[in-house]
Tab-separated table of C-alpha atoms and ligand atoms in Angstrom:
chain	number	residue	atom	x	y	z
A	13	MET	CA	33.719	7.776	-9.991
A	14	GLN	CA	36.445	10.015	-8.523
A	15	ALA	CA	38.639	8.551	-5.886
A	16	ALA	CA	37.699	9.844	-2.386
A	17	SER	CA	40.773	11.522	-0.880
A	18	ALA	CA	42.537	9.709	1.903
A	19	THR	CA	42.033	11.386	5.231
A	20	SER	CA	44.419	10.862	8.099
A	21	SER	CA	42.802	10.008	11.381
A	22	SER	CA	43.699	7.931	14.510
A	23	SER	CA	40.953	5.540	13.556
A	24	THR	CA	42.950	4.586	10.513
A	25	ALA	CA	44.957	2.423	12.807
A	26	ALA	CA	42.469	-0.251	11.888
A	27	ILE	CA	44.073	-0.587	8.506
A	28	MET	CA	46.920	-3.055	8.216
A	29	ASN	CA	48.021	-3.186	4.562
A	30	GLU	CA	48.026	-0.850	1.662
A	31	ASN	CA	46.399	-2.360	-1.422
A	32	ASP	CA	46.371	0.778	-3.465
A	33	ASP	CA	50.127	0.764	-4.341
A	34	ASP	CA	49.483	-2.060	-6.812
A	35	ASP	CA	48.881	0.180	-9.845
A	36	SER	CA	46.123	-2.138	-11.233
A	37	ASN	CA	43.953	-1.754	-8.151
A	38	PRO	CA	41.330	0.934	-7.849
A	39	PRO	CA	41.927	3.213	-4.842
A	40	LEU	CA	39.712	1.180	-2.515
A	41	MET	CA	41.920	1.620	0.559
A	42	ALA	CA	41.899	5.422	0.156
A	43	THR	CA	38.113	5.300	-0.184
A	44	TYR	CA	37.865	2.999	2.797
A	45	LYS	CA	40.010	5.341	4.914
A	46	HIS	CA	38.011	8.329	3.859
A	47	LEU	CA	34.684	6.693	4.791
A	48	LEU	CA	36.172	5.375	8.053
A	49	ALA	CA	37.223	8.851	9.051
A	50	GLU	CA	33.926	10.236	7.947
A	51	SER	CA	31.916	7.728	10.050
A	52	ARG	CA	33.955	8.824	13.161
A	53	LEU	CA	33.872	5.280	14.414
A	54	ASP	CA	36.883	4.009	16.155
A	55	ALA	CA	38.442	0.708	15.115
A	56	ASP	CA	36.611	-1.389	17.681
A	57	ASP	CA	33.187	0.063	16.779
A	58	ARG	CA	33.942	-0.497	13.145
A	59	THR	CA	34.792	-4.144	13.720
A	60	THR	CA	31.608	-4.564	15.635
A	61	THR	CA	29.509	-2.934	12.991
A	62	MET	CA	30.747	-4.897	10.020
A	63	MET	CA	31.130	-8.292	11.660
A	64	ASP	CA	28.186	-8.396	14.077
A	65	ASP	CA	26.776	-11.403	12.318
A	66	ASP	CA	30.065	-13.074	11.638
A	67	HIS	CA	29.462	-16.051	13.780
A	68	HIS	CA	26.421	-16.894	11.618
A	69	SER	CA	28.111	-16.245	8.255
A	70	ARG	CA	30.711	-18.865	9.062
A	71	ARG	CA	28.028	-21.433	8.522
A	72	CYS	CA	28.428	-23.041	5.140
A	73	VAL	CA	25.739	-24.251	2.814
A	74	VAL	CA	25.886	-26.448	-0.218
A	75	LEU	CA	23.252	-25.158	-2.550
A	76	PRO	CA	21.053	-27.777	-4.169
A	77	VAL	CA	22.904	-29.120	-7.248
A	78	ILE	CA	20.768	-30.046	-10.284
A	79	ASP	CA	22.443	-32.164	-12.980
A	80	LEU	CA	20.886	-30.968	-16.256
A	81	GLN	CA	22.094	-34.002	-18.188
A	82	HIS	CA	19.043	-35.849	-16.888
A	83	GLY	CA	16.917	-33.779	-19.207
A	84	GLU	CA	14.364	-30.935	-18.751
A	85	GLU	CA	11.465	-33.056	-17.725
A	86	GLN	CA	13.442	-34.923	-15.064
A	87	CYS	CA	14.812	-31.678	-13.616
A	88	ARG	CA	11.673	-29.545	-13.810
A	89	ALA	CA	10.425	-30.377	-10.258
A	90	ALA	CA	13.881	-29.924	-8.611
A	91	ILE	CA	14.347	-26.497	-10.298
A	92	VAL	CA	10.935	-25.267	-9.318
A	93	ARG	CA	11.456	-26.464	-5.742
A	94	ALA	CA	14.979	-24.930	-5.448
A	95	ALA	CA	13.774	-21.594	-6.803
A	96	SER	CA	10.856	-21.552	-4.331
A	97	GLU	CA	12.639	-22.697	-1.213
A	98	TRP	CA	16.133	-21.241	-1.737
A	99	GLY	CA	15.942	-18.784	-4.626
A	100	PHE	CA	19.471	-20.075	-5.355
A	101	PHE	CA	20.736	-23.340	-6.819
A	102	GLN	CA	23.590	-24.828	-8.774
A	103	VAL	CA	23.525	-26.542	-12.167
A	104	THR	CA	25.999	-28.998	-13.647
A	105	ASN	CA	26.158	-30.326	-17.198
A	106	HIS	CA	24.739	-26.958	-18.086
A	107	GLY	CA	25.972	-26.658	-21.590
A	108	VAL	CA	28.426	-23.837	-21.026
A	109	PRO	CA	31.720	-25.532	-21.898
A	110	GLN	CA	34.308	-25.520	-19.074
A	111	ALA	CA	37.106	-24.745	-21.538
A	112	LEU	CA	35.182	-21.541	-22.506
A	113	LEU	CA	34.799	-20.576	-18.876
A	114	ASP	CA	38.555	-21.127	-18.360
A	115	GLU	CA	39.347	-18.999	-21.373
A	116	LEU	CA	37.091	-16.209	-20.076
A	117	HIS	CA	38.766	-16.436	-16.654
A	118	ASP	CA	42.168	-15.977	-18.246
A	119	ALA	CA	40.967	-13.059	-20.331
A	120	GLN	CA	39.264	-11.545	-17.322
A	121	VAL	CA	42.564	-11.694	-15.227
A	122	ALA	CA	44.441	-9.986	-18.078
A	123	VAL	CA	41.823	-7.210	-18.438
A	124	PHE	CA	41.834	-6.452	-14.767
A	125	ARG	CA	45.649	-6.561	-14.517
A	126	ARG	CA	45.863	-3.390	-16.662
A	127	PRO	CA	46.768	-0.173	-14.770
A	128	PHE	CA	43.798	1.364	-12.988
A	129	LYS	CA	44.383	4.717	-14.742
A	130	LEU	CA	43.927	2.983	-18.042
A	131	LYS	CA	40.833	1.039	-16.969
A	132	GLU	CA	39.280	4.227	-15.718
A	133	ARG	CA	40.206	6.294	-18.725
A	134	GLU	CA	39.911	4.026	-21.767
A	135	PRO	CA	37.025	1.852	-22.771
A	136	LEU	CA	37.648	-1.940	-22.909
A	137	LEU	CA	37.457	-2.961	-26.538
A	138	ASP	CA	34.339	-1.379	-28.042
A	139	PHE	CA	32.405	-1.232	-24.778
A	140	SER	CA	31.344	2.144	-23.406
A	141	PRO	CA	33.698	3.852	-20.808
A	142	GLU	CA	30.776	3.576	-18.202
A	143	SER	CA	31.116	-0.178	-18.329
A	144	TYR	CA	34.032	-0.045	-15.927
A	145	ARG	CA	32.971	0.426	-12.291
A	146	TRP	CA	34.732	0.184	-8.902
A	147	GLY	CA	33.702	0.631	-5.279
A	148	THR	CA	30.312	2.208	-4.676
A	149	PRO	CA	30.059	5.726	-6.171
A	150	THR	CA	27.208	6.629	-3.902
A	151	ALA	CA	28.652	5.254	-0.647
A	152	THR	CA	28.539	7.624	2.392
A	153	ARG	CA	29.151	4.890	4.927
A	154	LEU	CA	31.632	2.061	5.190
A	155	GLU	CA	28.898	-0.632	5.062
A	156	GLN	CA	27.928	0.719	1.632
A	157	LEU	CA	31.424	0.191	0.104
A	158	SER	CA	31.872	-2.701	-2.257
A	159	TRP	CA	35.536	-3.731	-2.320
A	160	SER	CA	35.483	-4.689	-5.958
A	161	GLU	CA	35.816	-3.566	-9.601
A	162	ALA	CA	33.730	-4.752	-12.555
A	163	TYR	CA	33.001	-4.584	-16.233
A	164	HIS	CA	29.258	-4.285	-16.604
A	165	ILE	CA	28.686	-5.005	-20.222
A	166	PRO	CA	25.388	-4.420	-22.089
A	167	LEU	CA	25.152	-7.228	-24.761
A	168	THR	CA	24.280	-6.622	-28.401
A	169	GLY	CA	22.293	-8.754	-30.729
A	170	THR	CA	25.204	-9.276	-33.129
A	171	THR	CA	28.632	-10.911	-32.691
A	172	PRO	CA	31.551	-8.924	-34.015
A	173	PRO	CA	33.539	-10.501	-36.751
A	174	ALA	CA	36.465	-12.738	-35.662
A	175	THR	CA	40.067	-11.596	-36.327
A	176	SER	CA	43.248	-12.696	-34.736
A	177	SER	CA	44.314	-9.961	-32.282
A	178	SER	CA	44.158	-10.639	-28.582
A	179	GLY	CA	41.566	-7.997	-28.006
A	180	ASP	CA	39.336	-9.619	-30.498
A	181	LYS	CA	39.804	-12.975	-28.862
A	182	THR	CA	38.766	-11.465	-25.542
A	183	ARG	CA	35.669	-10.005	-27.385
A	184	LEU	CA	34.827	-13.372	-28.864
A	185	VAL	CA	35.124	-15.311	-25.626
A	186	ILE	CA	32.836	-12.816	-23.955
A	187	GLU	CA	30.374	-13.208	-26.755
A	188	ASP	CA	30.539	-17.010	-26.718
A	189	VAL	CA	30.098	-17.212	-22.908
A	190	SER	CA	27.180	-14.669	-23.131
A	191	THR	CA	25.487	-16.763	-25.831
A	192	ALA	CA	25.872	-19.897	-23.937
A	193	MET	CA	24.652	-18.477	-20.669
A	194	SER	CA	21.807	-16.690	-22.406
A	195	GLU	CA	20.618	-20.038	-23.868
A	196	LEU	CA	20.912	-21.641	-20.426
A	197	ALA	CA	19.067	-18.726	-18.693
A	198	GLN	CA	16.222	-18.833	-21.268
A	199	LYS	CA	15.892	-22.599	-20.737
A	200	LEU	CA	15.712	-22.303	-16.908
A	201	ALA	CA	13.457	-19.262	-16.878
A	202	GLY	CA	11.214	-21.081	-19.365
A	203	ILE	CA	10.940	-24.063	-16.956
A	204	LEU	CA	10.185	-21.722	-14.047
A	205	VAL	CA	7.522	-19.722	-15.702
A	206	ALA	CA	5.819	-22.755	-17.382
A	207	ASP	CA	3.459	-23.522	-14.489
A	208	LEU	CA	2.352	-19.888	-14.129
A	209	ARG	CA	2.083	-18.808	-17.715
A	210	GLY	CA	-1.144	-16.936	-18.523
A	211	ASP	CA	-2.549	-16.037	-21.932
A	212	GLU	CA	-0.579	-12.833	-22.047
A	213	GLU	CA	2.803	-12.200	-23.569
A	214	ASN	CA	5.394	-14.445	-22.184
A	215	VAL	CA	8.026	-12.267	-20.400
A	216	VAL	CA	10.854	-14.643	-21.139
A	217	SER	CA	10.398	-14.022	-24.886
A	218	ARG	CA	11.019	-10.353	-24.146
A	219	CYS	CA	14.495	-11.259	-22.781
A	220	THR	CA	16.754	-11.221	-25.730
A	221	ARG	CA	20.536	-11.093	-25.978
A	222	SER	CA	20.409	-7.326	-26.569
A	223	THR	CA	18.501	-6.644	-23.360
A	224	CYS	CA	20.827	-8.732	-21.190
A	225	PHE	CA	24.174	-7.900	-19.417
A	226	LEU	CA	27.395	-9.700	-18.557
A	227	ARG	CA	29.307	-8.550	-15.604
A	228	LEU	CA	32.983	-9.454	-15.030
A	229	ASN	CA	33.763	-9.066	-11.271
A	230	ARG	CA	37.153	-8.836	-9.561
A	231	TYR	CA	37.429	-8.695	-5.763
A	232	PRO	CA	40.945	-7.597	-4.879
A	233	PRO	CA	42.423	-8.852	-1.507
A	234	CYS	CA	41.301	-6.626	1.253
A	235	GLY	CA	43.778	-5.368	3.720
A	236	ALA	CA	41.321	-3.549	5.955
A	237	ALA	CA	41.435	-4.973	9.475
A	238	GLY	CA	37.694	-4.799	9.977
A	239	GLY	CA	37.034	-6.646	6.685
A	240	ALA	CA	34.804	-5.286	3.965
A	241	PHE	CA	32.018	-6.376	1.692
A	242	GLY	CA	33.236	-7.362	-1.749
A	243	LEU	CA	29.761	-6.682	-2.859
A	244	CYS	CA	27.185	-5.123	-0.484
A	245	PRO	CA	24.009	-7.067	0.401
A	246	HIS	CA	21.625	-6.780	-2.489
A	247	THR	CA	19.004	-8.638	-4.596
A	248	ASP	CA	19.432	-8.680	-8.323
A	249	SER	CA	17.045	-6.457	-10.222
A	250	ASP	CA	16.696	-8.833	-13.227
A	251	PHE	CA	14.647	-11.884	-14.076
A	252	LEU	CA	17.270	-14.586	-13.544
A	253	THR	CA	20.991	-14.521	-12.922
A	254	ILE	CA	23.746	-17.106	-13.745
A	255	VAL	CA	27.042	-16.776	-11.925
A	256	HIS	CA	30.357	-18.624	-12.393
A	257	GLN	CA	32.811	-18.159	-9.565
A	258	ASP	CA	36.322	-19.383	-8.946
A	259	GLY	CA	37.325	-21.513	-6.002
A	260	VAL	CA	38.073	-18.705	-3.549
A	261	GLY	CA	34.623	-18.362	-1.930
A	262	GLY	CA	32.956	-15.389	-0.295
A	263	LEU	CA	29.488	-15.470	-1.674
A	264	GLN	CA	26.835	-15.564	1.100
A	265	ILE	CA	23.102	-15.699	0.918
A	266	ARG	CA	20.521	-14.560	3.430
A	267	ASN	CA	18.414	-17.348	4.912
A	268	ASP	CA	15.912	-16.151	7.563
A	269	GLU	CA	18.018	-13.979	9.812
A	270	ARG	CA	21.298	-15.632	9.070
A	271	TRP	CA	23.961	-15.230	6.405
A	272	LEU	CA	25.130	-18.623	4.935
A	273	ALA	CA	28.402	-18.952	3.088
A	274	VAL	CA	28.083	-20.721	-0.201
A	275	GLU	CA	30.610	-23.502	-0.656
A	276	PRO	CA	32.376	-22.668	-3.965
A	277	ASN	CA	32.031	-25.186	-6.851
A	278	PRO	CA	33.799	-23.970	-9.916
A	279	GLY	CA	32.553	-26.921	-11.889
A	280	ALA	CA	28.943	-25.734	-11.448
A	281	LEU	CA	27.039	-22.526	-12.301
A	282	ILE	CA	24.995	-20.748	-9.721
A	283	VAL	CA	21.495	-19.672	-10.639
A	284	ASN	CA	19.489	-17.161	-8.691
A	285	VAL	CA	15.969	-15.752	-8.926
A	286	GLY	CA	15.871	-11.973	-9.587
A	287	ASP	CA	13.266	-9.399	-8.356
A	288	LEU	CA	11.340	-9.521	-11.609
A	289	LEU	CA	10.734	-13.203	-11.409
A	290	GLN	CA	9.748	-12.888	-7.785
A	291	ALA	CA	7.151	-10.270	-8.628
A	292	TRP	CA	6.038	-12.083	-11.783
A	293	SER	CA	5.523	-15.274	-9.875
A	294	ASN	CA	3.675	-13.448	-7.127
A	295	ASP	CA	6.324	-14.581	-4.548
A	296	ARG	CA	6.271	-18.244	-5.638
A	297	TYR	CA	9.962	-17.787	-6.350
A	298	ARG	CA	12.283	-15.879	-4.119
A	299	SER	CA	14.705	-13.072	-5.045
A	300	VAL	CA	17.197	-13.684	-2.089
A	301	GLU	CA	19.469	-11.163	-0.690
A	302	HIS	CA	23.127	-12.013	-1.188
A	303	ARG	CA	26.534	-10.458	-0.708
A	304	VAL	CA	30.268	-11.179	-1.167
A	305	MET	CA	32.743	-10.920	1.656
A	306	ALA	CA	36.168	-9.754	0.460
A	307	SER	CA	39.027	-12.042	1.287
A	308	ALA	CA	42.155	-10.740	3.040
A	309	ALA	CA	44.300	-13.269	1.410
A	310	SER	CA	43.110	-13.868	-2.087
A	311	GLU	CA	41.675	-12.048	-5.047
A	312	ARG	CA	38.467	-13.582	-6.380
A	313	PHE	CA	36.875	-13.499	-9.823
A	314	SER	CA	33.323	-14.117	-10.962
A	315	VAL	CA	31.152	-13.671	-13.976
A	316	ALA	CA	27.488	-12.907	-13.756
A	317	PHE	CA	24.971	-13.040	-16.618
A	318	PHE	CA	21.727	-11.036	-16.040
A	319	LEU	CA	18.624	-12.144	-17.934
A	320	CYS	CA	16.678	-8.908	-18.427
A	321	PRO	CA	13.632	-8.197	-20.508
A	322	ALA	CA	13.139	-5.168	-22.783
A	323	ASP	CA	12.389	-1.853	-20.862
A	324	ASP	CA	8.729	-1.944	-21.904
A	325	ALA	CA	8.088	-5.576	-20.814
A	326	LEU	CA	5.241	-5.723	-18.359
A	327	ILE	CA	5.750	-7.540	-15.107
A	328	ARG	CA	2.320	-8.561	-13.955
A	329	PRO	CA	1.952	-11.076	-11.001
A	330	ARG	CA	0.786	-14.471	-12.335
A	331	ILE	CA	-1.530	-16.494	-10.258
A	332	SER	CA	-1.047	-20.298	-10.682
A	333	ALA	CA	-3.704	-21.840	-12.775
A	334	GLY	CA	-4.865	-24.612	-10.564
A	335	GLY	CA	-4.505	-22.708	-7.256
A	336	ASP	CA	-7.084	-20.964	-5.213
A	337	ARG	CA	-6.323	-17.691	-7.002
A	338	PRO	CA	-4.622	-15.571	-4.307
A	339	ALA	CA	-4.649	-11.898	-4.869
A	340	PRO	CA	-1.751	-10.234	-6.772
A	341	ARG	CA	0.905	-9.020	-4.268
A	342	TYR	CA	2.390	-6.378	-6.617
A	343	LYS	CA	1.136	-3.626	-8.853
A	344	SER	CA	2.075	-4.248	-12.410
A	345	PHE	CA	5.118	-2.455	-13.690
A	346	THR	CA	7.455	-2.387	-16.636
A	347	PHE	CA	11.187	-3.164	-16.286
A	348	GLY	CA	11.898	0.434	-17.333
A	349	GLU	CA	9.756	1.758	-14.509
A	350	TYR	CA	11.428	-0.628	-12.033
A	351	ARG	CA	14.994	0.488	-13.121
A	352	ASN	CA	14.076	4.152	-12.899
A	353	GLN	CA	12.534	3.720	-9.409
A	354	ILE	CA	15.721	2.088	-8.163
A	355	ARG	CA	17.855	4.817	-9.703
A	356	GLU	CA	15.704	7.453	-8.035
A	357	ASP	CA	15.706	5.686	-4.641
A	358	VAL	CA	19.486	5.249	-4.744
A	359	ARG	CA	19.858	8.969	-5.695
A	360	LEU	CA	17.611	10.230	-2.862
A	361	THR	CA	18.245	7.687	-0.045
A	362	GLY	CA	21.496	5.929	-0.966
A	363	ARG	CA	19.797	2.565	-1.212
A	364	LYS	CA	17.660	0.388	-3.409
A	365	MET	CA	14.128	-0.164	-2.095
A	366	GLY	CA	13.380	-2.684	-4.803
A	367	LEU	CA	10.101	-4.693	-4.747
A	368	GLN	CA	8.802	-2.951	-1.599
A	369	ARG	CA	7.950	-0.035	-3.849
A	370	PHE	CA	5.525	-1.996	-5.863
A	371	ARG	CA	4.092	-4.288	-3.154
A	372	ILE	CA	0.402	-3.932	-2.682
A	373	GLN	CA	-0.287	-2.991	0.938
A	374	GLY	CA	-1.488	-5.906	3.083
A	375	GLU	CA	-0.578	-8.606	0.478
A	376	GLY	CA	1.977	-10.993	1.791
A	377	PRO	CA	5.118	-10.525	3.876
A	378	LEU	CA	7.510	-7.620	3.292
B	5	AKG	O1	30.517	-12.645	-7.315
B	5	AKG	C1	29.592	-13.307	-6.930
B	5	AKG	O2	29.631	-14.430	-6.544
B	5	AKG	C2	28.183	-12.712	-6.976
B	5	AKG	C3	28.029	-11.519	-7.950
B	5	AKG	C4	26.724	-10.854	-7.786
B	5	AKG	O3	25.960	-11.079	-6.897
B	5	AKG	C5	26.356	-9.820	-8.825
B	5	AKG	O4	27.199	-9.426	-9.662
B	5	AKG	O5	25.227	-9.322	-8.691
B	6	FE2	FE1	23.940	-10.296	-7.243
């Protein structure tokens, strides 16, 4: 993405600090100013637009915490309940060693500290140049701007050989965290699909390391007076997501009409249901909208592992075996079709329509 040019305007009085003079930061402030000028809103309107639900989003929520050391059988009911009622929960004693998460955090800080020009120009390690992202390339309005940068890394089936350079150490820690998170995600997804499994191919077995992604997120401090989304409201397009966040906070989930701030717990991993699992479970599990609010004072780091199936994996709504066999609420689709539809919707309308596109008219709530 090219930096949007900064445009001077009286409305830019809303901006207090310049973040862009730190040479490691992407030009988010320049983009912000550009969008602000484009939107022709004055500072007061802008504040109202972004923060109209602020009083609700101050409410904090402690997500259900499930201690996995009690064993799969003991946890099964709690996991199923949390995924149905909340779509989000936390796990402790999850099998991803804390020392490994700390090592990844240090590597992540070092990777993002590099000059923006370098991050934009040169691939990180052996990842493709497209894995580095910042802001929202398609944003035409301020509310569509994500005040963050990320490495979105497609995983491979093989682990590169170990050597001793610092780059290779970073590569190895990324691989080790991915492997551990992938095992955890497989286990949790396996528990969630167990009740609903039909005779057909089990979609979880179509999620292999090489179809999954790891995303390293950094949210720079945001000096815009009206605040900004670190990550715009969205649902995840995958089957299941696992997130590790630091202690800064900023993640919020949508609950009915309110936004609830998730109390950070760096000792736990956050698990959330993705769109594919919602459709596959015929709405038994919920893919809940979430967002990140950028902090004015602190930068924030998080890591997200996306459990995704192969492109040709079929997502067909399952009906629970013992139930009264309600009608499927979604047309069947492959993950590839889902991704293409999202890409097309974003290209044409600027936003993801997601599962709405595949919902069968008249079946269940939108
Ligand atoms: O940073 C976080 O806490 C959430 C990240 C997230 O939602 C995502 O990468 O999809
Ligand atoms: Fe997400």
